[in-house]
XYZ file of C-alpha atoms in Angstrom:
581
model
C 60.046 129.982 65.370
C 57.774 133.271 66.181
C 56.717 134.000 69.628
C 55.366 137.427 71.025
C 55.781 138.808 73.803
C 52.100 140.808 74.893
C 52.654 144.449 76.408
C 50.867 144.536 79.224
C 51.260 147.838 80.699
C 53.076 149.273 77.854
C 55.321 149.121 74.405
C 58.018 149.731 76.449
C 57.382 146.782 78.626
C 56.851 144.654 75.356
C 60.582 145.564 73.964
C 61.821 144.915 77.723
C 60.398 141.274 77.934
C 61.580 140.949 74.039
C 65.237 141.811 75.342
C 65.092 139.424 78.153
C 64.092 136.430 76.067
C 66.213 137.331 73.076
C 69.528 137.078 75.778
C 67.622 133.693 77.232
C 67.142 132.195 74.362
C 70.299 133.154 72.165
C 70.470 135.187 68.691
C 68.660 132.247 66.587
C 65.280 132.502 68.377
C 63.289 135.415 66.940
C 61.252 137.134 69.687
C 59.115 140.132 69.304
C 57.646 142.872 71.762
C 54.811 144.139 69.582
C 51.233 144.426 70.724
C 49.179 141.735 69.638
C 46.013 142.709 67.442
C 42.973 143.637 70.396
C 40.517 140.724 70.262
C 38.007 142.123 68.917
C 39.833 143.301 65.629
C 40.712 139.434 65.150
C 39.866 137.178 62.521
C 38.583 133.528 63.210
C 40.873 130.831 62.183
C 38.556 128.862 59.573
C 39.270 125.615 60.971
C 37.641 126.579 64.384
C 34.710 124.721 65.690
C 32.901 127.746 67.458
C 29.351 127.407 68.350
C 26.804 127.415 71.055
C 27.415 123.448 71.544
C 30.982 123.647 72.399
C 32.020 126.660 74.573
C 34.302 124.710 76.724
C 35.651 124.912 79.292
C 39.197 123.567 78.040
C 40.522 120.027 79.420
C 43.617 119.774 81.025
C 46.046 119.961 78.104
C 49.519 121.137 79.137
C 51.510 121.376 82.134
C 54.508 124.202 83.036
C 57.569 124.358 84.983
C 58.956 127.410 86.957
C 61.802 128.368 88.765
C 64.307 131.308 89.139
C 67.597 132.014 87.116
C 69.128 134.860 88.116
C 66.740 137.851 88.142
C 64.625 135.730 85.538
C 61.802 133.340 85.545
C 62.215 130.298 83.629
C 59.096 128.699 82.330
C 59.133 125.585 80.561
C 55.875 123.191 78.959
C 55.074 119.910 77.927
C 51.590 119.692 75.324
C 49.222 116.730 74.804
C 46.566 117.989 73.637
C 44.946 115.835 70.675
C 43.741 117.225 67.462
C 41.126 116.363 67.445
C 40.277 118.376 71.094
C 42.631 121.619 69.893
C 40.115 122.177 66.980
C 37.932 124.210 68.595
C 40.714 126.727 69.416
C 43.018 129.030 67.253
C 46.253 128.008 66.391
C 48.364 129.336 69.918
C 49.428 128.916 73.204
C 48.881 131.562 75.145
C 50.531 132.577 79.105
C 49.006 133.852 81.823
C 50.417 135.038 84.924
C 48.040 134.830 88.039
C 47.859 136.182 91.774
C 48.525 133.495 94.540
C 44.445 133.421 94.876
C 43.415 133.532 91.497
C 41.890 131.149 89.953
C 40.451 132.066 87.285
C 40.877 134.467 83.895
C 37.278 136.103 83.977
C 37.415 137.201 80.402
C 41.348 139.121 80.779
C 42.912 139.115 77.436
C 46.522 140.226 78.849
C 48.421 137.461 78.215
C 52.480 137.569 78.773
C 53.650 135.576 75.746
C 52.016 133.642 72.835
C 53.820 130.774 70.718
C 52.263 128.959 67.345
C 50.810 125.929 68.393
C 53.763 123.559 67.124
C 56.698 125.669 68.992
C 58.326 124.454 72.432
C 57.093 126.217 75.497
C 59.759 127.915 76.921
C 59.910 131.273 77.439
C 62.060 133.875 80.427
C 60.363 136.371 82.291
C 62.196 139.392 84.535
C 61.371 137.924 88.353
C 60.272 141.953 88.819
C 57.583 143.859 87.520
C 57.285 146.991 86.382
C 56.409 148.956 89.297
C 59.191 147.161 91.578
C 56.668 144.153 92.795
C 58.607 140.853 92.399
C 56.599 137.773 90.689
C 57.461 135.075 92.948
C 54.173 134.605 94.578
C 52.400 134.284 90.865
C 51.326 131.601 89.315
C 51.204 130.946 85.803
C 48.624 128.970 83.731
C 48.965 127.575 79.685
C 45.117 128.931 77.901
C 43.959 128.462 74.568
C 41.686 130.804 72.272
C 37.970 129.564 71.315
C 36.942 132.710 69.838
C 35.404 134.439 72.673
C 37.661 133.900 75.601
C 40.816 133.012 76.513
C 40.999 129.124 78.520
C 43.079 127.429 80.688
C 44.448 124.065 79.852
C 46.706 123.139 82.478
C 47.135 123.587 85.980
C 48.820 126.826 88.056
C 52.634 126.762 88.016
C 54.529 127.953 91.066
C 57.569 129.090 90.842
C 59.413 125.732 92.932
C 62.562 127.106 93.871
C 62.406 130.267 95.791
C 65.385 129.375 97.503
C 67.287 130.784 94.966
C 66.806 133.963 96.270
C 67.838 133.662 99.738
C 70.055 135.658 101.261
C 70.981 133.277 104.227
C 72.724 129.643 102.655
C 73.649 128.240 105.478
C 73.419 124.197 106.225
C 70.496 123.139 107.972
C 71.546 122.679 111.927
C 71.414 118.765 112.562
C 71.954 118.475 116.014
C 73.448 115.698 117.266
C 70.267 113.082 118.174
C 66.989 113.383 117.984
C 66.121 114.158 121.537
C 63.260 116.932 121.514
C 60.880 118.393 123.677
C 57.374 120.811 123.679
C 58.767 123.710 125.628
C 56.266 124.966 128.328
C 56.411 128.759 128.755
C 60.193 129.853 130.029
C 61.023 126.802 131.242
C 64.321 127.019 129.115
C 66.985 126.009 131.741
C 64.765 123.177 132.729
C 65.200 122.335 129.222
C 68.824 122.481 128.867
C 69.426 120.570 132.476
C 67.444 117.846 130.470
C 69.647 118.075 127.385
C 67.314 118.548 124.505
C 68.593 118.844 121.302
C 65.260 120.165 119.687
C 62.895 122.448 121.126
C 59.261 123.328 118.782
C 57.080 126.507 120.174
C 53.557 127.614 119.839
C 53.089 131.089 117.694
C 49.738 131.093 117.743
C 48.676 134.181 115.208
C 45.921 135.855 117.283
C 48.701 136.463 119.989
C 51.004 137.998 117.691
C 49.655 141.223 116.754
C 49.567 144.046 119.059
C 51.501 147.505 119.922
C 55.045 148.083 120.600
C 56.604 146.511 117.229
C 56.502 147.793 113.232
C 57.249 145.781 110.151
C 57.020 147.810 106.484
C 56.739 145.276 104.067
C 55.368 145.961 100.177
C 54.014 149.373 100.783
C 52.379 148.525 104.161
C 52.808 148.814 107.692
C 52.091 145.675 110.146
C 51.963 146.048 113.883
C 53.160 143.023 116.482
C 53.071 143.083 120.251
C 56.505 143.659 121.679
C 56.292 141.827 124.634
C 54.726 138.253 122.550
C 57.640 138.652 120.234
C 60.242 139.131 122.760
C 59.030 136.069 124.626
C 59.805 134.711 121.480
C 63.334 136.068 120.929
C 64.465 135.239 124.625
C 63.861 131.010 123.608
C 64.912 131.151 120.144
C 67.967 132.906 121.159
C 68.458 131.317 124.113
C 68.471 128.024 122.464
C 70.541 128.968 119.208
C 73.480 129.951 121.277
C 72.751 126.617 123.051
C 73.210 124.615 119.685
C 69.798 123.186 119.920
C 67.282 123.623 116.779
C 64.412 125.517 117.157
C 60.647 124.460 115.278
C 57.966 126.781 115.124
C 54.339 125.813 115.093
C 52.218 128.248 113.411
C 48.435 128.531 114.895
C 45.540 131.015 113.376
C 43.588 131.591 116.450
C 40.833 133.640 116.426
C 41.089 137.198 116.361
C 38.329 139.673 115.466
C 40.954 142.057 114.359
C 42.301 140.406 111.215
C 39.163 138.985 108.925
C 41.824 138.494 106.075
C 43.403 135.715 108.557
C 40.606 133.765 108.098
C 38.397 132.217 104.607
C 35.672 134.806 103.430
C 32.542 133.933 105.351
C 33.443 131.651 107.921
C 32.343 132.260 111.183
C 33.780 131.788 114.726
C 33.343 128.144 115.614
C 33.178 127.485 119.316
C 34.182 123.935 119.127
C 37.720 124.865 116.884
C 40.304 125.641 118.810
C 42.363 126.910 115.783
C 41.481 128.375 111.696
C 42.863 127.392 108.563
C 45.108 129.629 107.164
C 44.661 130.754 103.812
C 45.558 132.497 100.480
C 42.198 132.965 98.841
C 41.933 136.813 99.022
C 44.203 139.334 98.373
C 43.864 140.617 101.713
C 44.884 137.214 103.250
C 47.738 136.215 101.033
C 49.064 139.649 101.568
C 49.034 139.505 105.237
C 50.262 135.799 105.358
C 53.357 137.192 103.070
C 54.052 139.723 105.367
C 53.770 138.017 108.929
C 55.660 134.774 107.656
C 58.463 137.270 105.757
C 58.344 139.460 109.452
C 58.816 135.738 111.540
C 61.581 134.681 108.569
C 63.977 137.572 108.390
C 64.238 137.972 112.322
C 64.825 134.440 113.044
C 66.968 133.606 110.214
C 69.977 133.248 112.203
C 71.895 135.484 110.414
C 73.205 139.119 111.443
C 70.675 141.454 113.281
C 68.420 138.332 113.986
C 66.769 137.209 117.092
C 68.547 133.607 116.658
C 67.361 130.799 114.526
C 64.099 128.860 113.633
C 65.426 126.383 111.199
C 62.054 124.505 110.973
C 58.143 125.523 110.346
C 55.203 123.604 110.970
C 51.728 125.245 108.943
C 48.929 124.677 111.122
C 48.247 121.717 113.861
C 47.005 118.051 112.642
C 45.507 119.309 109.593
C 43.647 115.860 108.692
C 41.214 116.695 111.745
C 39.518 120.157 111.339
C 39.182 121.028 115.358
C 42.963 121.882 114.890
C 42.562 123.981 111.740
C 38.853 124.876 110.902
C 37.609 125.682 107.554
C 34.126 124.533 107.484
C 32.182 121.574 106.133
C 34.092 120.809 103.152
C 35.462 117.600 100.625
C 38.794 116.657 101.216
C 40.183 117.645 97.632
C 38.864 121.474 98.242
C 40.140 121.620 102.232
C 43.660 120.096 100.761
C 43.586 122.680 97.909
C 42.432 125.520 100.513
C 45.283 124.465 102.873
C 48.126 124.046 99.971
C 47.668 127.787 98.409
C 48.731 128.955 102.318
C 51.204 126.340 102.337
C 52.857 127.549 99.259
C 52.855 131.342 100.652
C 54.433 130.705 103.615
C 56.784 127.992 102.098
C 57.921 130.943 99.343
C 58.348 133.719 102.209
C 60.130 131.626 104.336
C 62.567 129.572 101.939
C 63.263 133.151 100.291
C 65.347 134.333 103.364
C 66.629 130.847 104.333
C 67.489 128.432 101.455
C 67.745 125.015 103.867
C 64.502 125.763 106.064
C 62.376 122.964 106.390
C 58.564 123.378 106.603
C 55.708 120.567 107.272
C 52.491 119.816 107.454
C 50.922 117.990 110.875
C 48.690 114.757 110.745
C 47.394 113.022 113.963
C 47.861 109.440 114.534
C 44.522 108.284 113.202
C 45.977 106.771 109.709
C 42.649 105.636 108.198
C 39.094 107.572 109.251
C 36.494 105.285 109.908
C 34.326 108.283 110.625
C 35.762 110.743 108.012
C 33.545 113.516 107.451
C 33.570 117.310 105.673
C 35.900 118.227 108.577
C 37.616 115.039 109.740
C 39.509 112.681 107.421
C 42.179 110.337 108.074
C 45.554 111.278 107.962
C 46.932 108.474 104.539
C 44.233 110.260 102.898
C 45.304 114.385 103.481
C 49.212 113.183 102.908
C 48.209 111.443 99.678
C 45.993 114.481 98.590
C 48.562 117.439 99.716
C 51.140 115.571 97.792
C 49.432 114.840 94.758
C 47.991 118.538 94.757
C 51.200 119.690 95.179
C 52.811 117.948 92.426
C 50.258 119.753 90.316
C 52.064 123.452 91.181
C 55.514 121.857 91.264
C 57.183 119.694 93.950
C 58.730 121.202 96.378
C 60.377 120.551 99.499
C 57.663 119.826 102.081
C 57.885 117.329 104.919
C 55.690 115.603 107.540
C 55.294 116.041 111.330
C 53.225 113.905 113.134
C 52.022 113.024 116.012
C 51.958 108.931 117.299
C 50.423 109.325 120.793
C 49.541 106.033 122.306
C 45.841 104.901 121.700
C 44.044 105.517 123.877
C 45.530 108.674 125.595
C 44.751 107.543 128.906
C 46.919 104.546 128.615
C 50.090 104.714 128.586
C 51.384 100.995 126.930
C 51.179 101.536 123.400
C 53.008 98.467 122.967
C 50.136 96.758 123.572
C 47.657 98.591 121.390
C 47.220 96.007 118.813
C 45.426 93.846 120.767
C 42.508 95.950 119.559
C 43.169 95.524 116.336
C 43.626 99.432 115.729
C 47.685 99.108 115.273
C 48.586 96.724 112.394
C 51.553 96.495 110.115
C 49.446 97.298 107.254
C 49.514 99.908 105.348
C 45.035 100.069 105.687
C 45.761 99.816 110.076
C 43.546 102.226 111.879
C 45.972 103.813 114.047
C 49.730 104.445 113.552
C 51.575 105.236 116.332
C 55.248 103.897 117.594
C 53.791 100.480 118.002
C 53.438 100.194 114.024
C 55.885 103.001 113.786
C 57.231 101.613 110.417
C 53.804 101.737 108.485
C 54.266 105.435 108.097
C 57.803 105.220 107.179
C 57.225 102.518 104.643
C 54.799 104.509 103.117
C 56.353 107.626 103.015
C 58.759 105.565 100.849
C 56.323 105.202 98.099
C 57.547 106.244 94.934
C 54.483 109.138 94.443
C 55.404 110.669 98.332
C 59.268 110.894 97.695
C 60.647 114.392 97.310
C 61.731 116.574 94.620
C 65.088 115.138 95.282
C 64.082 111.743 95.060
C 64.496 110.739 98.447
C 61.711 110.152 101.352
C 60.846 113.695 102.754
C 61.716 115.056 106.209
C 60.079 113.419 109.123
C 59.812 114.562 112.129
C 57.214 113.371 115.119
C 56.740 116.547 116.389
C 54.237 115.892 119.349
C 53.384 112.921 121.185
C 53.587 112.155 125.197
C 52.446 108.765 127.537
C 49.819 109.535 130.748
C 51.409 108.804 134.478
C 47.660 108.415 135.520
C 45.734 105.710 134.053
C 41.647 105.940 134.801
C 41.898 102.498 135.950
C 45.017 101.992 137.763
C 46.051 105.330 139.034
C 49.964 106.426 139.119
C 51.585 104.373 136.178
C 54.623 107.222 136.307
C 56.911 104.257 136.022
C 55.077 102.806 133.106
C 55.296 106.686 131.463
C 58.579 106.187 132.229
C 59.311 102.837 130.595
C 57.191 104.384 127.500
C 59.204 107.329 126.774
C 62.449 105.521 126.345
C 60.734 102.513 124.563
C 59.515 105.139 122.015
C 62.793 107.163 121.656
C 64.384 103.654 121.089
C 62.608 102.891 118.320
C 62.282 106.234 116.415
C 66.021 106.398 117.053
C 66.520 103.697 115.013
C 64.278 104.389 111.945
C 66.479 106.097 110.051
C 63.777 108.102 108.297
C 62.830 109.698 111.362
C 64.744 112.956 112.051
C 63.472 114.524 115.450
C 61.506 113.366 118.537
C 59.867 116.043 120.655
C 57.724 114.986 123.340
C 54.597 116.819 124.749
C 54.730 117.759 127.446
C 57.113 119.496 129.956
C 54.730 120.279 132.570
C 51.540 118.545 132.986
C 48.530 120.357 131.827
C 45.845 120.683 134.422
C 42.806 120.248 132.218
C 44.208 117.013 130.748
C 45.454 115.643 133.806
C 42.160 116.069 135.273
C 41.316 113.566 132.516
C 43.761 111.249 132.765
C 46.075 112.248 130.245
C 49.200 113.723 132.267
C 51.715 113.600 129.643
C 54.642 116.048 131.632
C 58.010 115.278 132.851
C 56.838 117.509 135.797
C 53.124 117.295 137.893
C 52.169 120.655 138.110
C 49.730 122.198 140.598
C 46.416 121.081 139.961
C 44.381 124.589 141.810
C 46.208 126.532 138.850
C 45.360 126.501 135.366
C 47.485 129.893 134.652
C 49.923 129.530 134.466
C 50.707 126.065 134.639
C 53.345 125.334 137.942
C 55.631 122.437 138.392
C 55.934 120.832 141.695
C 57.483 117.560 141.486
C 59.884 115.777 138.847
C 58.234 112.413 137.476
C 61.059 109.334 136.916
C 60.148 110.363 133.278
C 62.041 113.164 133.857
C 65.520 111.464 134.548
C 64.686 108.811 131.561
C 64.113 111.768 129.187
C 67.887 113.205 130.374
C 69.874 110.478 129.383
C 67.798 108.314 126.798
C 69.519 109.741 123.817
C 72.715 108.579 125.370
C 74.630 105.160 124.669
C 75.498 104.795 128.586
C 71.911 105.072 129.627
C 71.190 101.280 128.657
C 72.501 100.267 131.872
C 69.845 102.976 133.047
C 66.890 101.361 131.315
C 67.042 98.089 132.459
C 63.686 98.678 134.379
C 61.702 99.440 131.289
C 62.523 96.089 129.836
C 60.817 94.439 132.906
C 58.102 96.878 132.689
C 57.458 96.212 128.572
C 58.278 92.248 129.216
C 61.248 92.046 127.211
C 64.835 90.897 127.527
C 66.811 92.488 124.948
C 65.716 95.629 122.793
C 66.747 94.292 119.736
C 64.310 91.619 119.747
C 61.530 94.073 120.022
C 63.136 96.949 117.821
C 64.629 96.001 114.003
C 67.741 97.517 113.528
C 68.368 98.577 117.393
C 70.576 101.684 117.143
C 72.838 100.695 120.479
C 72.173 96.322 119.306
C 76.167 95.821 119.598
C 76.170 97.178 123.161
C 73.493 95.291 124.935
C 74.691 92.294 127.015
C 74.306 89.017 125.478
């Protein structure tokens, strides 16, 4: 078999690559470095169809494969093409390596490597160019010769396992239950009095950059407010010498400051409260490289860090575009928009730490009714991420959502399919933890499972139950009864991994509205910042819920829900063989 390697910056490049693949491939496989004749000195293959009535563009005709060996990339293919629709092209495969937020070839001609049209696609490139720059943000796409131009026939190939780079291989911290909670501001050793296990913080992006802190990273200096970031490392520290795992949400807020943060032309939106990230521009996937590569490497956990964020949450409810504006768009291109960010920060991040876990966030409203070019329904946005994912190469992502009860103001959700919104089908209009087991059934559909083959991390990440009601007034023991109903059954869905509940303190602007979801009141005169006054009995439920002696604790809720046992209400009760007969 022939294959040639293309020099792209030089011969001495082109003899480089040869040796590379000439050790990967072993002494039978003939590889060459030479240039390949320039395009215009070539002759057209006599079999070609070229004309004015078939210019293309090429169908989808190949896929690729790419991960790390070593200090190599290995890229693999698999061909379908028919041909009777490789006709119009010359007799090669051509690769192509792209930037994160490329798309496109617009007429290049430097292809990496070209094989005859009947060889296997497999090739190794060195992970680091030329001038030092490593490749693992690249993509790499199949193309095919018409005559003119050089087309691509499958889709972009990320490299899937960056992972294999990381300098940090320690375990992933399971703690041991699922007890979590929203930390408000420092309220760390209220926290700990209540026991949490988990803890997930706000690091909202327009908040992060500032004076006081410098990060060099590819050539570049970035600058980050001191004081924001040592908020920051007084929790996560804190809490990693307290055993209890840390989640970080990551917000784009705006910030006139940094344009790149934010997708070329949109403006500022008065109605979003937070921005798609994105990886469009150069500008933007190099600053999303950096900043996630900065928040990485000093909460890895390892020596010289802050302490340890062991899981990463891209954006807030994705599925519903007042969380994470981009503008009117169709689901496939928001998903698509979303994914190349996803993939940065996934690559940065998994680089430093190989068992880091990173999600993406869907409200509770399952199917959208209403969808729209910025609202969709949250089945739809995990079926498209996943699918468009798969595209790239699987990787390792998992879900965090959010099952508040429906409606906010009430806090029963036990109760919510009287509506009809909550159903145990897999079409219901709301999931939440009174159909908990829709989303967990489907998340065990063959197409959703992960690379490994098994259903992807789950966590519920935000969710809360009012003490007000609109209509009743103080229903603090019905929050109460609520909270541990909920933690009972996600307990005991084994897909289900963490529970953090929103919120510590009440929030005065929501509790004006009915929807006081803390384990504190707070002081309604003061919006900033937020004071606690008085405990709610949620508070003392949330202490001891995750513990097997508190059943004797919760015999109140069962009055409260209408129930006599918690088996009968919850399939597969965690504590079934302690509860009295």
């Amino acid at each position: 078999m022939m294959r040639e390697i293309r020099n792209l910056k030089s011969l001495r490049r082109g003899f480089l690559f040869a040796a590379a693949m000439f050790c990967a491939m072993g002494p039978r496989q003939d590889v060459y470095g030479a240039q390949r004749a320039p395009i215009q000195e070539r002759r057209l293959e006599e079999d070609m169809e070229i004309g004015p009535g078939n210019p293309g563009p090429a169908a989808d005709l190949a896929s690729l494969t790419c991960t790390i060996d070593g200090n190599q990339i290995k890229i693999a293919g698999t061909v379908w093409g028919s041909e009777e629709e490789l006709k119009r092209y010359d007799h090669y495969w051509y690769l192509f390596e792209l930037a994160p937020y490329e798309d496109q070839l617009n007429g290049r001609t430097d292809y990496e490597v070209w094989w005859n049209r009947g060889d296997a696609i497999s090739c190794a490139l060195p992970l680091t160019d030329e001038d030092g720059s490593d490749r693992l943000y690249s993509r790499f796409v199949l193309a095919v010769y018409d005559g003119r131009t050089y087309r691509i026939v499958s889709k972009p190939a990320y490299i899937t396992n960056p992972e294999a780079l990381a300098g940090n291989k320690a375990e992933f911290m399971t703690p041991s239950t699922k007890k979590g909670l929203l930390l408000d501001g420092d309220m760390i050793q209220d926290a700990l009095e209540l026991g949490v296990k988990h803890i997930s913080i706000n690091i909202p992006f327009h908040q992060l950059f500032g004076e006081g802190i410098t990060y060099e990273y590819e050539g570049k200096t970035y600058y980050f407010d001191k004081e924001v970031v040592e908020s920051y490392d007084k929790i996560v520290g804190t809490m990693t010498r307290s055993r209890v795992a840390v989640t970080a949400i990551l917000l784009n807020g705006w910030n006139d400051s940094t344009p790149q943060l934010f997708l070329p032309g949109l403006e500022k939106n008065p109605q979003a409260l937070y921005y798609t990230f994105h990886g469009s521009t150069k500008e933007g996937a190099e600053m999303l490289e950096a900043v996630a590569s900065f928040l990485a490497e000093r909460y890895s956990g390892g020596s010289g860090s802050k302490g340890k964020i062991g899981s990463w949450i891209i954006g807030n409810e994705i599925n519903n575009q007042i969380w994470n504006y981009a503008g009117d768009m169709e689901l496939d291109q928001y998903v698509r928009e979303y994914m190349k960010a996803f993939r940065i920060f996934y690559t940065a991040i998994k680089r430093v730490s190989s068992s880091d876990r990173l999600y993406i966030s869907t409200d509770f409203n399952w199917m959208e009714p209403d969808a729209s070019l910025t609202k969709y329904g949250a089945r739809d946005v995990i079926n498209a991420f996943g699918a468009i994912i798969k595209e790239g190469g699987d990787i390792d992502w998992g879900l965090a959502y959010h099952p508040y009860a429906d409606p906010l103001t009430e806090p029963e959700f036990w109760d919510d399919g009287d509506r009809g919104r909550t159903t145990d089908s897999a079409e219901s209009r709301i999931v939440n933890f009174n159909n908990l087991h829709v989303l967990t059934d489907y998340m065990n559909r063959p197409e959703l499972l992960g690379p490994s083959g098994k259903v992807r991390h789950i966590v519920l990440s935000e969710q809360g139950f009012t003490s007000q009601s609109p209509l009743r007034g103080d229903v603090s023991q019905i929050q109460a009864a609520a909270l541990v109903y909920a933690y009972y059954i996600a307990d005991s869905n084994p897909y289900i991994e963490a529970v953090l509940m929103n919120r510590q303190v009440d929030n005065v602007s929501e509790a004006s509205e009915y929807v006081a979801l803390g384990l504190w009141e707070c002081d309604m005169t003061s919006s900033h910042p937020i004071i606690p006054t008085v405990r709610k009995p949620a508070w003392s439920v949330f202490q001891v819920m995750d513990r097997e002696s508190s059943l004797k604790d919760m015999e109140f809720a069962k009055k409260i829900i209408g129930i006599t046992k918690w088996s009968d209400v919850i399939p597969d009760f965690k504590w079934k063989s302690h509860e009295n007969p």
